[in-house]
């Protein structure tokens, strides 16, 4: 009767009625490992885990059976003539092989003290299970489909400057050809003139921004005094040409950058940066120059030294026009106010603006319309970044079969795309396949019989 009453719990653990405590424990551990909510992401895994935990606790005596099972136990105790007083279907006095070799204590006053029982393995496992349930109750906001071990690996990525790289002070990027650049800012008022020199470690793009900023400050505050007029023009022209590069400071900074590249394992790039430092140091015999030459000899591997493309020689007329744009604005305003440009402003400029806006609208429609060839993502997940590098931040993660459009030329293994939501970013070129994502998904689902 005892086994029939608890048969449903034996069936939950997939063991035969009357199994030993060891068999009950092994069956429970196997099922708990399979249906644990942190390992199994199915919707019914948590309910299944609760059921097998309840069956284990009832069969081991940690929990009383439900009221219906308790009522059956009372009737079986009244009807069974062979039932011993004090024996129940659960607990330490439960009938079965698990308690067959259990020694009973003597009566009080029999001259033998009751020995204190040591905690068994089942008791330790029960206490650990209870502690787990309490911990789950405290952290009930945690998602059940995330394994706890995944949280240990969700750490902040190592900063690129942790290796000792020199970053651009404006853009924050790590460049293979940084420079220590100096720009001039002139301030003047009446008979006073003051020149300020600003310097920073910059990449080519950051240098253009700082040059424009320094020239703008000179334009605003440098032409208010007769003594500062000529120095202001010299400062603007010097900033327009890219500023000045102190040789000693640049060679020292490039030596530090080359050391960082060598420490990271990129020896060819370290050699290229040392060659740039050697160009600044020239024939100098200082301690720094000897360190640079020693590092170059240490990195020699028999292959020709490869130089990087110099980005600092690309000071074109566009930068000059940007720096001189306030002067052109003043000349244009004078022509409008006092010259023959009045009719041009009132009649021809509105017509020209309307024509140009119409052409721009048509180009935009062609760019974002359906005439472009669609591509879809052929990976489960694909990171779309702000730039063509793994160092650029991730905008979002594209899913498989998401339709995108090509928005620019490819750069090495990266290509600029635009999503159907209007987002633009860079992804790996080999992850895109020509075609519509919805059609490809339907074909794949037909072959693989997906929902």
Tab-separated table of C-alpha atoms in Angstrom, residues 324-342 344-346 349 352:
chain	number	residue	atom	x	y	z
A	324	UNK	CA	39.833	81.236	-45.773
A	325	UNK	CA	36.051	80.908	-45.960
A	326	UNK	CA	35.349	83.898	-43.634
A	327	UNK	CA	37.182	86.175	-46.090
A	328	UNK	CA	35.117	84.867	-49.002
A	329	UNK	CA	31.931	85.363	-46.984
A	330	UNK	CA	32.832	89.012	-46.376
A	331	UNK	CA	33.575	89.586	-50.090
A	332	UNK	CA	30.324	87.916	-51.113
A	333	UNK	CA	28.349	90.012	-48.626
A	334	UNK	CA	29.952	93.200	-49.978
A	335	UNK	CA	29.027	92.264	-53.556
A	336	UNK	CA	25.450	91.648	-52.514
A	337	UNK	CA	25.164	94.904	-50.584
A	338	UNK	CA	26.959	97.300	-52.933
A	339	UNK	CA	27.535	95.558	-56.274
A	340	UNK	CA	25.491	94.071	-59.096
A	341	UNK	CA	24.723	90.987	-57.052
A	342	UNK	CA	21.382	92.289	-55.832
A	344	UNK	CA	21.326	87.800	-58.786
A	345	UNK	CA	20.210	87.252	-55.198
A	346	UNK	CA	16.586	88.198	-55.747
A	349	UNK	CA	19.437	82.290	-56.639
A	352	UNK	CA	18.943	77.834	-58.833
